[in-house]
Amino acid sequence: MNTGNLRKRIAVIGSGFSGLSAAAYAAKSGNEVHVFEKHNQPGGRARQFKTDKGYVFDMGPSWYWMPDIIERFFNDFDCKVSDFFTLVSLDPQFEMVFSGEKVSVPGDNDAIRDLFEATESGAGNQYDRFMESARFKYEIGMKEFVTKPCYSWREFASLKIANSALKLDLLSNFRKYVSGYFSDEKLKSLMEFPVIFLGASPQQIPALYSLMNYGGYVLGTKYPMGGFYQLVLAMKEVGEKQGVTFHFNHEVQKINTEKGKVSSILVDGKTYEFDAVIASSDYHHTERLLPKSLRNYKDEYWKTRTFAPSCLIYYLGIRGRIPHLKHHTLFFENELDNHIDCIYKNKKWPKKPLFYTCCPSKTDPDVAPEGCENLFLLLPLAPGIHDEEPVREKYLMEMLERIEKHTGETDLISRIEYKRSYCVSDFISDYNAYEGNAYGLSNTLSQTAVLKPKIRNRKIGNLFYTGQLTVPGPGVPPSVISGKIVAAEVSKLKIK
């Protein structure tokens, strides 16, 4: 019998951030690693496409937060981010539009503190207190808490975590926690907004995730020149230097098992034998590649989970500049809770939506033709709802009207040189995403750590899962961490 530290032949399904990470770490441990990707390029939701007119669109992630976590990945392979792309700090980090006014969040943390104090007397000191606590959560959470495979609560029995338990605020909800520091509604919205990326109402998210505020506001909002896809290409290159082989336009159709182990995978009608499989594909979809008796979870389980939102996205190429639009802008003129209820309670299109715009051409001249703008619009939605084109267009018109009101521009619709929409049904067809979710499972208390879907199949010892539907959760840095966690577990695997 071979021991766990000997060379294994490993298949990775999917090349999103968790798959890229898992592949690189597994190969670094001396294994033969093959990545199978159904699309013609790596990245999963973070793919990129270009148009004939010279627009370059990142398809998914656009917020480069927690830069230290991403830097740590490259450091593990004796390199650094700057070896691959140029990372710039945004100032302002973003602008938030409220009814009748707007707030720009500066790139400098001291300037953010001054903004808070100018908005509400005493809020500057409260901001310092909030961020000091958030820094503590970030250092413990991102270095200790989210790095566990989460088979059992016993993994969290370390002295450091035990001593930090109360300070981590695991049992407090985020909204109540923020209200304990600030009274002004705009300031509360500024602090609540980052946890929306975690896929639930601030009332359902543990206060632990104030670490997001630190990872964003204090460490700063970055942008990789050339687009977020530069991170994908860099991670792919790291993997290739470790010996990873990538197979694009290769879709995995079945996971074959024998005597409680994965024996091979069926890819486009051809069988490939492996010692272990790491699935960074949608967890629910991966399980459907197995017989029902060998799945970790029945369909009923997934129906009871709280999923992060799906979204309506528009990729727009705009002729001419939009001078008063920032790189990142959040349109929060309407009530947050009403929109959230449409996602988690009523499961319908919102009547008064909130949305987000990214205009990377404000920072990067190479993502749009000279004198034009690259515009990415995102409106969060309930997973599973119908997304016919006329409905998409209706919301596009509303978003454009609100952008015009904010910027003073007129008739943006007539300046559109390129337009592509992307919504629930596209997430299903492109990524096999359960009900077309965009961000995985919500990080609610009942879906945190050990309570998330397990990273290892309970019945098939050499099948593992990674990505946003398991630990640590949604987001780019957590997905990178997820891949590292799973690769470490596979390295322990003993094969015959």
CSV table of C-alpha atoms in Angstrom, one decimal:
chain,number,residue,atom,x,y,z
A,1,MET,CA,0.0,0.0,0.0
A,2,ASN,CA,1.3,3.5,-0.9
A,3,THR,CA,1.3,6.1,1.8
A,4,GLY,CA,-0.4,9.4,1.6
A,5,ASN,CA,2.7,11.4,0.7
A,6,LEU,CA,3.4,9.5,-2.5
A,7,ARG,CA,2.5,10.8,-6.0
A,8,LYS,CA,-1.1,10.6,-6.9
A,9,ARG,CA,-3.0,11.2,-10.1
A,10,ILE,CA,-5.6,13.8,-9.3
A,11,ALA,CA,-8.4,15.3,-11.4
A,12,VAL,CA,-9.8,18.7,-10.6
A,13,ILE,CA,-13.2,19.5,-12.1
A,14,GLY,CA,-13.5,23.2,-13.0
A,15,SER,CA,-11.0,26.0,-13.1
A,16,GLY,CA,-12.6,28.7,-11.0
A,17,PHE,CA,-10.6,30.2,-8.2
A,18,SER,CA,-11.0,27.2,-5.9
A,19,GLY,CA,-10.1,24.8,-8.7
A,20,LEU,CA,-7.0,26.8,-9.7
A,21,SER,CA,-5.9,27.0,-6.1
A,22,ALA,CA,-6.5,23.3,-5.3
A,23,ALA,CA,-4.7,22.3,-8.5
A,24,ALA,CA,-1.6,24.4,-7.7
A,25,TYR,CA,-1.3,23.2,-4.1
A,26,ALA,CA,-2.0,19.6,-5.0
A,27,ALA,CA,0.7,19.7,-7.7
A,28,LYS,CA,3.2,21.4,-5.4
A,29,SER,CA,2.8,18.4,-3.1
A,30,GLY,CA,4.2,16.2,-5.9
A,31,ASN,CA,1.0,14.9,-7.5
A,32,GLU,CA,0.1,14.6,-11.2
A,33,VAL,CA,-2.8,17.0,-11.5
A,34,HIS,CA,-5.2,17.4,-14.4
A,35,VAL,CA,-7.9,20.2,-14.6
A,36,PHE,CA,-10.9,19.6,-16.7
A,37,GLU,CA,-12.8,22.8,-17.7
A,38,LYS,CA,-16.0,22.8,-19.8
A,39,HIS,CA,-15.3,26.3,-21.2
A,40,ASN,CA,-12.5,27.3,-23.5
A,41,GLN,CA,-10.7,29.4,-20.9
A,42,PRO,CA,-10.0,29.2,-17.1
A,43,GLY,CA,-11.7,31.3,-14.4
A,44,GLY,CA,-15.3,30.0,-14.1
A,45,ARG,CA,-17.4,33.0,-13.1
A,46,ALA,CA,-14.3,35.1,-13.4
A,47,ARG,CA,-13.9,34.6,-17.1
A,48,GLN,CA,-13.3,37.5,-19.5
A,49,PHE,CA,-14.4,38.2,-23.0
A,50,LYS,CA,-13.5,40.8,-25.7
A,51,THR,CA,-15.6,42.4,-28.4
A,52,ASP,CA,-14.6,43.4,-31.9
A,53,LYS,CA,-14.8,47.1,-31.0
A,54,GLY,CA,-12.1,46.7,-28.3
A,55,TYR,CA,-14.2,46.3,-25.1
A,56,VAL,CA,-12.8,43.9,-22.5
A,57,PHE,CA,-15.3,42.6,-20.0
A,58,ASP,CA,-14.6,40.7,-16.7
A,59,MET,CA,-17.7,38.5,-16.4
A,60,GLY,CA,-17.9,38.3,-12.7
A,61,PRO,CA,-15.8,39.4,-9.7
A,62,SER,CA,-14.8,43.1,-9.7
A,63,TRP,CA,-14.0,43.9,-6.0
A,64,TYR,CA,-10.4,43.1,-5.2
A,65,TRP,CA,-10.5,43.0,-1.4
A,66,MET,CA,-8.4,41.2,1.2
A,67,PRO,CA,-5.2,41.6,-0.9
A,68,ASP,CA,-3.1,40.0,1.7
A,69,ILE,CA,-5.0,36.7,1.3
A,70,ILE,CA,-4.4,36.7,-2.4
A,71,GLU,CA,-0.7,37.7,-1.9
A,72,ARG,CA,-0.3,34.8,0.5
A,73,PHE,CA,-1.3,32.4,-2.2
A,74,PHE,CA,1.5,33.6,-4.5
A,75,ASN,CA,4.0,33.7,-1.6
A,76,ASP,CA,3.3,30.0,-1.0
A,77,PHE,CA,4.8,29.4,-4.4
A,78,ASP,CA,7.8,31.7,-3.9
A,79,CYS,CA,6.4,34.5,-6.0
A,80,LYS,CA,4.3,37.6,-5.5
A,81,VAL,CA,1.4,39.4,-7.1
A,82,SER,CA,3.6,42.0,-8.7
A,83,ASP,CA,5.4,39.3,-10.7
A,84,PHE,CA,2.2,38.9,-12.7
A,85,PHE,CA,0.2,42.1,-12.8
A,86,THR,CA,0.1,45.7,-11.5
A,87,LEU,CA,-2.3,46.3,-8.6
A,88,VAL,CA,-3.5,49.8,-8.1
A,89,SER,CA,-5.4,51.3,-5.1
A,90,LEU,CA,-8.7,53.0,-5.9
A,91,ASP,CA,-9.4,56.5,-4.5
A,92,PRO,CA,-12.2,56.9,-3.9
A,93,GLN,CA,-12.7,53.2,-3.2
A,94,PHE,CA,-16.3,53.6,-4.3
A,95,GLU,CA,-19.3,55.9,-4.3
A,96,MET,CA,-22.6,55.2,-2.7
A,97,VAL,CA,-25.7,57.0,-4.0
A,98,PHE,CA,-28.6,57.6,-1.6
A,99,SER,CA,-31.8,59.5,-2.2
A,100,GLY,CA,-30.8,63.1,-2.9
A,101,GLU,CA,-27.1,62.7,-1.9
A,102,LYS,CA,-24.0,60.6,-2.5
A,103,VAL,CA,-21.0,59.6,-0.3
A,104,SER,CA,-17.5,58.8,-1.7
A,105,VAL,CA,-15.4,56.5,0.4
A,106,PRO,CA,-11.8,57.6,0.3
A,107,GLY,CA,-8.9,55.3,-0.3
A,108,ASP,CA,-7.1,56.5,2.9
A,109,ASN,CA,-8.4,55.0,6.2
A,110,ASP,CA,-7.8,58.3,8.2
A,111,ALA,CA,-9.9,60.1,5.6
A,112,ILE,CA,-12.7,57.5,6.0
A,113,ARG,CA,-12.6,58.2,9.7
A,114,ASP,CA,-12.9,62.0,9.0
A,115,LEU,CA,-15.9,61.3,6.7
A,116,PHE,CA,-17.6,59.4,9.5
A,117,GLU,CA,-17.0,62.2,12.0
A,118,ALA,CA,-18.2,64.8,9.6
A,119,THR,CA,-21.4,62.8,9.1
A,120,GLU,CA,-22.2,62.1,12.8
A,121,SER,CA,-20.5,63.6,15.8
A,122,GLY,CA,-18.4,61.0,17.6
A,123,ALA,CA,-18.6,58.6,14.7
A,124,GLY,CA,-14.9,59.0,14.0
A,125,ASN,CA,-14.0,57.4,17.3
A,126,GLN,CA,-16.6,54.8,16.9
A,127,TYR,CA,-15.2,54.0,13.5
A,128,ASP,CA,-11.8,53.4,15.1
A,129,ARG,CA,-13.3,51.1,17.7
A,130,PHE,CA,-15.3,49.2,15.1
A,131,MET,CA,-12.2,48.7,12.9
A,132,GLU,CA,-10.0,47.7,15.8
A,133,SER,CA,-12.5,45.0,16.6
A,134,ALA,CA,-12.8,44.1,12.9
A,135,ARG,CA,-9.0,43.9,12.6
A,136,PHE,CA,-8.9,41.4,15.5
A,137,LYS,CA,-11.7,39.3,13.8
A,138,TYR,CA,-9.8,39.5,10.5
A,139,GLU,CA,-6.5,38.3,11.9
A,140,ILE,CA,-8.2,35.4,13.9
A,141,GLY,CA,-10.9,34.7,11.3
A,142,MET,CA,-8.8,34.7,8.2
A,143,LYS,CA,-5.7,33.0,9.7
A,144,GLU,CA,-7.4,30.5,12.1
A,145,PHE,CA,-11.1,30.3,11.7
A,146,VAL,CA,-11.6,29.9,7.9
A,147,THR,CA,-8.6,27.6,7.3
A,148,LYS,CA,-10.2,24.5,8.9
A,149,PRO,CA,-11.6,21.6,6.9
A,150,CYS,CA,-14.6,21.7,9.2
A,151,TYR,CA,-15.2,18.0,9.7
A,152,SER,CA,-15.9,18.6,13.4
A,153,TRP,CA,-16.2,21.4,15.9
A,154,ARG,CA,-13.2,20.0,17.7
A,155,GLU,CA,-11.0,21.6,15.1
A,156,PHE,CA,-11.9,25.0,16.7
A,157,ALA,CA,-10.7,23.9,20.2
A,158,SER,CA,-7.4,25.6,20.0
A,159,LEU,CA,-6.4,27.9,22.9
A,160,LYS,CA,-6.2,30.9,20.6
A,161,ILE,CA,-9.7,30.4,19.2
A,162,ALA,CA,-11.2,29.5,22.6
A,163,ASN,CA,-9.7,32.7,24.1
A,164,SER,CA,-11.1,34.7,21.2
A,165,ALA,CA,-14.6,33.3,21.1
A,166,LEU,CA,-16.4,36.2,22.7
A,167,LYS,CA,-14.5,38.8,20.7
A,168,LEU,CA,-15.4,37.0,17.5
A,169,ASP,CA,-19.1,37.9,18.0
A,170,LEU,CA,-20.3,34.7,16.4
A,171,LEU,CA,-23.8,34.9,18.0
A,172,SER,CA,-24.5,38.6,17.4
A,173,ASN,CA,-26.3,39.6,14.2
A,174,PHE,CA,-24.5,42.1,12.0
A,175,ARG,CA,-27.2,44.7,11.8
A,176,LYS,CA,-27.6,44.9,15.6
A,177,TYR,CA,-23.8,45.0,15.9
A,178,VAL,CA,-23.4,48.0,13.5
A,179,SER,CA,-26.3,49.9,15.2
A,180,GLY,CA,-24.4,49.6,18.4
A,181,TYR,CA,-21.7,51.9,16.9
A,182,PHE,CA,-23.5,54.2,14.6
A,183,SER,CA,-26.9,56.0,14.4
A,184,ASP,CA,-26.8,57.7,11.0
A,185,GLU,CA,-28.6,55.6,8.4
A,186,LYS,CA,-26.0,56.4,5.7
A,187,LEU,CA,-23.1,55.3,7.9
A,188,LYS,CA,-25.0,52.1,8.8
A,189,SER,CA,-25.5,51.4,5.1
A,190,LEU,CA,-21.8,52.0,4.4
A,191,MET,CA,-21.0,49.4,7.1
A,192,GLU,CA,-23.7,46.9,6.1
A,193,PHE,CA,-23.0,46.9,2.4
A,194,PRO,CA,-19.9,44.6,2.4
A,195,VAL,CA,-21.7,41.7,4.0
A,196,ILE,CA,-24.2,41.7,1.1
A,197,PHE,CA,-21.4,39.9,-0.7
A,198,LEU,CA,-21.9,37.1,1.8
A,199,GLY,CA,-25.4,36.5,0.5
A,200,ALA,CA,-27.8,37.3,3.2
A,201,SER,CA,-29.5,40.1,5.1
A,202,PRO,CA,-27.3,41.9,7.7
A,203,GLN,CA,-29.9,40.6,10.2
A,204,GLN,CA,-28.9,37.0,9.3
A,205,ILE,CA,-25.1,37.4,9.1
A,206,PRO,CA,-23.0,36.9,12.3
A,207,ALA,CA,-21.1,40.0,13.5
A,208,LEU,CA,-17.9,38.0,13.0
A,209,TYR,CA,-18.1,39.2,9.4
A,210,SER,CA,-17.2,42.8,10.3
A,211,LEU,CA,-13.8,41.4,9.2
A,212,MET,CA,-15.1,42.2,5.7
A,213,ASN,CA,-15.1,45.9,6.6
A,214,TYR,CA,-11.5,45.7,7.6
A,215,GLY,CA,-10.5,43.6,4.6
A,216,GLY,CA,-12.1,46.2,2.4
A,217,TYR,CA,-12.0,49.7,3.9
A,218,VAL,CA,-8.8,49.5,5.8
A,219,LEU,CA,-6.7,47.3,3.5
A,220,GLY,CA,-8.2,49.2,0.6
A,221,THR,CA,-10.1,48.4,-2.7
A,222,LYS,CA,-7.6,47.4,-5.4
A,223,TYR,CA,-7.8,46.9,-9.1
A,224,PRO,CA,-5.6,44.6,-11.2
A,225,MET,CA,-4.7,46.5,-14.5
A,226,GLY,CA,-6.0,44.5,-17.4
A,227,GLY,CA,-9.0,43.3,-15.3
A,228,PHE,CA,-9.7,40.8,-12.7
A,229,TYR,CA,-9.0,38.1,-15.2
A,230,GLN,CA,-5.3,38.8,-14.7
A,231,LEU,CA,-5.6,37.1,-11.3
A,232,VAL,CA,-7.0,34.0,-13.1
A,233,LEU,CA,-4.2,34.0,-15.6
A,234,ALA,CA,-1.6,34.4,-12.9
A,235,MET,CA,-3.0,31.5,-10.8
A,236,LYS,CA,-3.1,29.3,-13.9
A,237,GLU,CA,0.5,30.1,-14.6
A,238,VAL,CA,1.5,29.2,-11.0
A,239,GLY,CA,-0.3,25.9,-11.5
A,240,GLU,CA,1.4,25.2,-14.7
A,241,LYS,CA,4.8,25.9,-13.2
A,242,GLN,CA,3.9,23.2,-10.6
A,243,GLY,CA,3.2,20.8,-13.4
A,244,VAL,CA,-0.6,21.1,-13.7
A,245,THR,CA,-2.1,20.1,-17.0
A,246,PHE,CA,-5.2,22.0,-18.2
A,247,HIS,CA,-7.9,20.5,-20.5
A,248,PHE,CA,-10.2,23.1,-21.8
A,249,ASN,CA,-13.5,22.4,-23.7
A,250,HIS,CA,-13.6,19.1,-21.6
A,251,GLU,CA,-16.9,18.6,-19.7
A,252,VAL,CA,-17.0,15.9,-17.0
A,253,GLN,CA,-20.2,13.8,-17.6
A,254,LYS,CA,-19.9,11.1,-14.9
A,255,ILE,CA,-17.9,10.1,-11.8
A,256,ASN,CA,-17.3,6.3,-11.9
A,257,THR,CA,-16.8,4.4,-8.6
A,258,GLU,CA,-15.7,1.0,-7.6
A,259,LYS,CA,-15.6,-0.5,-4.1
A,260,GLY,CA,-16.2,2.8,-2.3
A,261,LYS,CA,-13.7,4.8,-4.4
A,262,VAL,CA,-13.6,7.0,-7.4
A,263,SER,CA,-12.0,4.9,-10.2
A,264,SER,CA,-12.4,7.2,-13.1
A,265,ILE,CA,-14.3,10.1,-14.7
A,266,LEU,CA,-16.1,10.2,-18.0
A,267,VAL,CA,-15.2,13.3,-20.0
A,268,ASP,CA,-16.9,13.9,-23.4
A,269,GLY,CA,-17.4,10.1,-23.8
A,270,LYS,CA,-13.8,9.2,-22.8
A,271,THR,CA,-12.8,7.5,-19.5
A,272,TYR,CA,-9.8,8.8,-17.5
A,273,GLU,CA,-8.5,6.9,-14.4
A,274,PHE,CA,-7.5,8.9,-11.3
A,275,ASP,CA,-6.5,8.2,-7.7
A,276,ALA,CA,-8.6,11.2,-6.4
A,277,VAL,CA,-11.0,13.8,-7.7
A,278,ILE,CA,-11.4,17.4,-6.4
A,279,ALA,CA,-14.7,19.0,-7.6
A,280,SER,CA,-14.7,22.8,-7.8
A,281,SER,CA,-17.8,22.5,-9.9
A,282,ASP,CA,-21.2,23.3,-8.4
A,283,TYR,CA,-21.6,20.9,-5.4
A,284,HIS,CA,-25.2,19.9,-6.2
A,285,HIS,CA,-24.3,19.4,-9.8
A,286,THR,CA,-21.2,17.3,-8.9
A,287,GLU,CA,-23.3,15.0,-6.8
A,288,ARG,CA,-25.6,14.4,-9.7
A,289,LEU,CA,-22.6,12.9,-11.5
A,290,LEU,CA,-22.9,10.1,-8.9
A,291,PRO,CA,-25.6,7.5,-8.2
A,292,LYS,CA,-28.1,8.7,-5.6
A,293,SER,CA,-26.9,6.2,-3.1
A,294,LEU,CA,-23.4,7.7,-3.1
A,295,ARG,CA,-24.3,11.4,-2.7
A,296,ASN,CA,-23.6,13.3,0.5
A,297,TYR,CA,-26.9,15.1,0.3
A,298,LYS,CA,-30.4,14.4,-1.1
A,299,ASP,CA,-32.2,17.0,-3.2
A,300,GLU,CA,-34.4,17.8,-0.2
A,301,TYR,CA,-31.3,19.1,1.6
A,302,TRP,CA,-30.5,21.7,-1.1
A,303,LYS,CA,-34.1,22.9,-1.0
A,304,THR,CA,-33.7,23.8,2.6
A,305,ARG,CA,-30.5,25.8,2.2
A,306,THR,CA,-30.3,29.6,2.1
A,307,PHE,CA,-28.5,30.5,-1.1
A,308,ALA,CA,-26.8,33.7,-1.9
A,309,PRO,CA,-28.4,35.8,-4.7
A,310,SER,CA,-28.3,35.3,-8.3
A,311,CYS,CA,-28.1,38.5,-10.3
A,312,LEU,CA,-28.9,40.3,-13.5
A,313,ILE,CA,-25.7,41.6,-15.2
A,314,TYR,CA,-25.3,43.8,-18.2
A,315,TYR,CA,-22.1,44.3,-20.0
A,316,LEU,CA,-22.2,47.6,-21.9
A,317,GLY,CA,-19.9,49.4,-24.2
A,318,ILE,CA,-20.7,53.1,-24.1
A,319,ARG,CA,-19.6,55.6,-26.8
A,320,GLY,CA,-18.2,58.7,-25.1
A,321,ARG,CA,-17.2,59.3,-21.5
A,322,ILE,CA,-19.4,59.5,-18.4
A,323,PRO,CA,-17.4,62.0,-16.4
A,324,HIS,CA,-19.3,61.9,-13.0
A,325,LEU,CA,-19.3,58.1,-12.7
A,326,LYS,CA,-16.7,56.4,-10.4
A,327,HIS,CA,-15.0,53.0,-10.9
A,328,HIS,CA,-17.4,51.5,-8.3
A,329,THR,CA,-20.8,53.0,-7.6
A,330,LEU,CA,-23.6,51.6,-5.4
A,331,PHE,CA,-27.1,52.8,-6.1
A,332,PHE,CA,-28.8,52.7,-2.7
A,333,GLU,CA,-31.6,55.2,-3.2
A,334,ASN,CA,-34.2,52.6,-2.3
A,335,GLU,CA,-34.8,50.6,0.9
A,336,LEU,CA,-32.3,47.8,1.3
A,337,ASP,CA,-34.7,45.5,3.3
A,338,ASN,CA,-37.4,45.6,0.6
A,339,HIS,CA,-34.9,44.4,-2.0
A,340,ILE,CA,-33.6,41.8,0.4
A,341,ASP,CA,-37.1,40.5,1.1
A,342,CYS,CA,-37.6,40.0,-2.7
A,343,ILE,CA,-34.5,37.8,-2.7
A,344,TYR,CA,-35.1,35.7,0.4
A,345,LYS,CA,-38.8,35.9,1.3
A,346,ASN,CA,-40.9,36.7,-1.7
A,347,LYS,CA,-38.7,35.4,-4.5
A,348,LYS,CA,-39.6,37.9,-7.1
A,349,TRP,CA,-38.2,40.8,-9.1
A,350,PRO,CA,-37.8,43.9,-6.9
A,351,LYS,CA,-40.1,46.9,-7.5
A,352,LYS,CA,-37.5,49.3,-6.2
A,353,PRO,CA,-34.2,47.7,-6.8
A,354,LEU,CA,-30.7,48.5,-5.6
A,355,PHE,CA,-27.9,47.9,-8.0
A,356,TYR,CA,-24.1,48.3,-8.6
A,357,THR,CA,-22.0,49.6,-11.4
A,358,CYS,CA,-18.4,49.0,-12.2
A,359,CYS,CA,-16.7,51.3,-14.7
A,360,PRO,CA,-13.1,49.9,-15.0
A,361,SER,CA,-12.3,52.3,-17.9
A,362,LYS,CA,-12.0,55.0,-15.2
A,363,THR,CA,-8.8,53.3,-14.1
A,364,ASP,CA,-7.8,51.1,-17.0
A,365,PRO,CA,-7.5,52.6,-20.5
A,366,ASP,CA,-7.1,49.1,-22.1
A,367,VAL,CA,-10.6,47.8,-21.3
A,368,ALA,CA,-12.5,50.2,-23.7
A,369,PRO,CA,-11.7,52.0,-26.9
A,370,GLU,CA,-10.3,55.5,-26.5
A,371,GLY,CA,-12.9,58.0,-25.4
A,372,CYS,CA,-15.4,55.2,-24.4
A,373,GLU,CA,-16.6,53.6,-21.2
A,374,ASN,CA,-16.7,49.9,-20.2
A,375,LEU,CA,-19.8,49.6,-18.0
A,376,PHE,CA,-20.8,46.5,-15.9
A,377,LEU,CA,-24.2,46.6,-14.2
A,378,LEU,CA,-25.3,44.1,-11.5
A,379,LEU,CA,-28.7,43.8,-9.8
A,380,PRO,CA,-29.0,41.1,-7.1
A,381,LEU,CA,-31.9,38.7,-7.6
A,382,ALA,CA,-33.5,35.6,-6.0
A,383,PRO,CA,-32.2,32.4,-7.4
A,384,GLY,CA,-34.6,30.3,-9.5
A,385,ILE,CA,-36.8,33.1,-10.8
A,386,HIS,CA,-37.7,33.6,-14.5
A,387,ASP,CA,-35.5,35.9,-16.4
A,388,GLU,CA,-37.0,36.5,-19.8
A,389,GLU,CA,-35.3,39.1,-22.0
A,390,PRO,CA,-38.1,41.6,-21.9
A,391,VAL,CA,-37.9,41.7,-18.1
A,392,ARG,CA,-34.1,42.1,-18.2
A,393,GLU,CA,-34.5,45.0,-20.6
A,394,LYS,CA,-37.1,46.7,-18.3
A,395,TYR,CA,-34.5,46.7,-15.5
A,396,LEU,CA,-31.7,47.8,-17.8
A,397,MET,CA,-33.8,50.9,-18.7
A,398,GLU,CA,-34.4,51.7,-15.0
A,399,MET,CA,-30.7,51.3,-14.1
A,400,LEU,CA,-29.7,53.6,-17.0
A,401,GLU,CA,-32.2,56.2,-16.0
A,402,ARG,CA,-30.8,56.3,-12.5
A,403,ILE,CA,-27.2,56.5,-13.8
A,404,GLU,CA,-28.3,59.4,-15.9
A,405,LYS,CA,-29.9,61.1,-12.9
A,406,HIS,CA,-26.7,60.6,-10.9
A,407,THR,CA,-24.2,61.7,-13.5
A,408,GLY,CA,-26.2,64.3,-15.4
A,409,GLU,CA,-25.8,62.4,-18.7
A,410,THR,CA,-28.7,62.0,-21.1
A,411,ASP,CA,-29.9,59.3,-23.5
A,412,LEU,CA,-27.2,56.7,-22.6
A,413,ILE,CA,-29.3,54.0,-24.4
A,414,SER,CA,-28.5,55.6,-27.8
A,415,ARG,CA,-24.7,55.5,-26.9
A,416,ILE,CA,-24.6,51.8,-26.4
A,417,GLU,CA,-22.1,50.2,-28.8
A,418,TYR,CA,-22.2,46.8,-27.2
A,419,LYS,CA,-24.7,45.1,-25.0
A,420,ARG,CA,-24.9,41.6,-23.5
A,421,SER,CA,-27.1,40.5,-20.6
A,422,TYR,CA,-26.4,37.6,-18.2
A,423,CYS,CA,-28.9,36.3,-15.6
A,424,VAL,CA,-30.3,33.3,-13.7
A,425,SER,CA,-30.7,30.9,-16.7
A,426,ASP,CA,-27.1,31.7,-17.9
A,427,PHE,CA,-25.6,30.8,-14.5
A,428,ILE,CA,-27.4,27.5,-14.8
A,429,SER,CA,-26.3,26.8,-18.4
A,430,ASP,CA,-22.7,28.0,-18.0
A,431,TYR,CA,-21.9,26.8,-14.5
A,432,ASN,CA,-24.6,24.2,-13.6
A,433,ALA,CA,-25.3,26.6,-10.7
A,434,TYR,CA,-28.1,25.4,-8.4
A,435,GLU,CA,-31.2,27.5,-9.3
A,436,GLY,CA,-28.8,29.9,-11.0
A,437,ASN,CA,-27.2,31.2,-7.8
A,438,ALA,CA,-24.2,33.5,-8.4
A,439,TYR,CA,-22.3,33.4,-5.1
A,440,GLY,CA,-22.9,30.0,-3.4
A,441,LEU,CA,-24.4,29.5,0.0
A,442,SER,CA,-25.2,32.4,2.3
A,443,ASN,CA,-22.9,32.7,5.3
A,444,THR,CA,-25.7,32.6,7.9
A,445,LEU,CA,-24.9,31.3,11.4
A,446,SER,CA,-26.7,28.0,10.5
A,447,GLN,CA,-24.5,27.6,7.4
A,448,THR,CA,-21.1,28.5,8.9
A,449,ALA,CA,-18.1,26.3,9.4
A,450,VAL,CA,-19.0,22.7,10.3
A,451,LEU,CA,-22.6,23.4,9.2
A,452,LYS,CA,-21.6,23.9,5.6
A,453,PRO,CA,-21.6,21.0,3.1
A,454,LYS,CA,-18.7,18.8,3.8
A,455,ILE,CA,-15.5,18.9,1.7
A,456,ARG,CA,-15.2,15.1,1.5
A,457,ASN,CA,-17.7,12.6,0.3
A,458,ARG,CA,-18.8,10.4,3.2
A,459,LYS,CA,-19.2,7.3,1.1
A,460,ILE,CA,-16.4,7.7,-1.4
A,461,GLY,CA,-13.1,8.3,0.3
A,462,ASN,CA,-11.2,9.9,-2.6
A,463,LEU,CA,-13.8,12.4,-3.7
A,464,PHE,CA,-13.5,16.0,-2.4
A,465,TYR,CA,-15.4,19.3,-2.9
A,466,THR,CA,-14.1,22.8,-3.0
A,467,GLY,CA,-15.5,26.3,-3.7
A,468,GLN,CA,-18.2,28.6,-2.7
A,469,LEU,CA,-20.8,25.9,-1.7
A,470,THR,CA,-18.5,24.6,1.0
A,471,VAL,CA,-15.9,26.0,3.5
A,472,PRO,CA,-15.1,28.8,4.0
A,473,GLY,CA,-17.8,30.3,1.8
A,474,PRO,CA,-18.4,32.8,-1.0
A,475,GLY,CA,-16.0,35.3,-2.4
A,476,VAL,CA,-12.6,35.2,-4.2
A,477,PRO,CA,-10.3,35.0,-1.2
A,478,PRO,CA,-12.4,32.3,0.6
A,479,SER,CA,-12.4,30.3,-2.7
A,480,VAL,CA,-8.6,30.5,-2.9
A,481,ILE,CA,-8.5,29.3,0.8
A,482,SER,CA,-11.0,26.6,0.0
A,483,GLY,CA,-8.7,25.1,-2.7
A,484,LYS,CA,-5.7,25.1,-0.3
A,485,ILE,CA,-7.8,23.4,2.4
A,486,VAL,CA,-8.9,20.6,0.1
A,487,ALA,CA,-5.5,20.1,-1.5
A,488,ALA,CA,-4.1,19.5,2.0
A,489,GLU,CA,-6.7,16.9,2.8
A,490,VAL,CA,-6.0,15.1,-0.5
A,491,SER,CA,-2.3,15.0,0.3
A,492,LYS,CA,-3.2,13.0,3.4
A,493,LEU,CA,-5.1,10.4,1.3
A,494,LYS,CA,-3.6,6.9,1.2
A,495,ILE,CA,-3.9,5.0,-2.0
A,496,LYS,CA,-3.4,1.4,-2.9
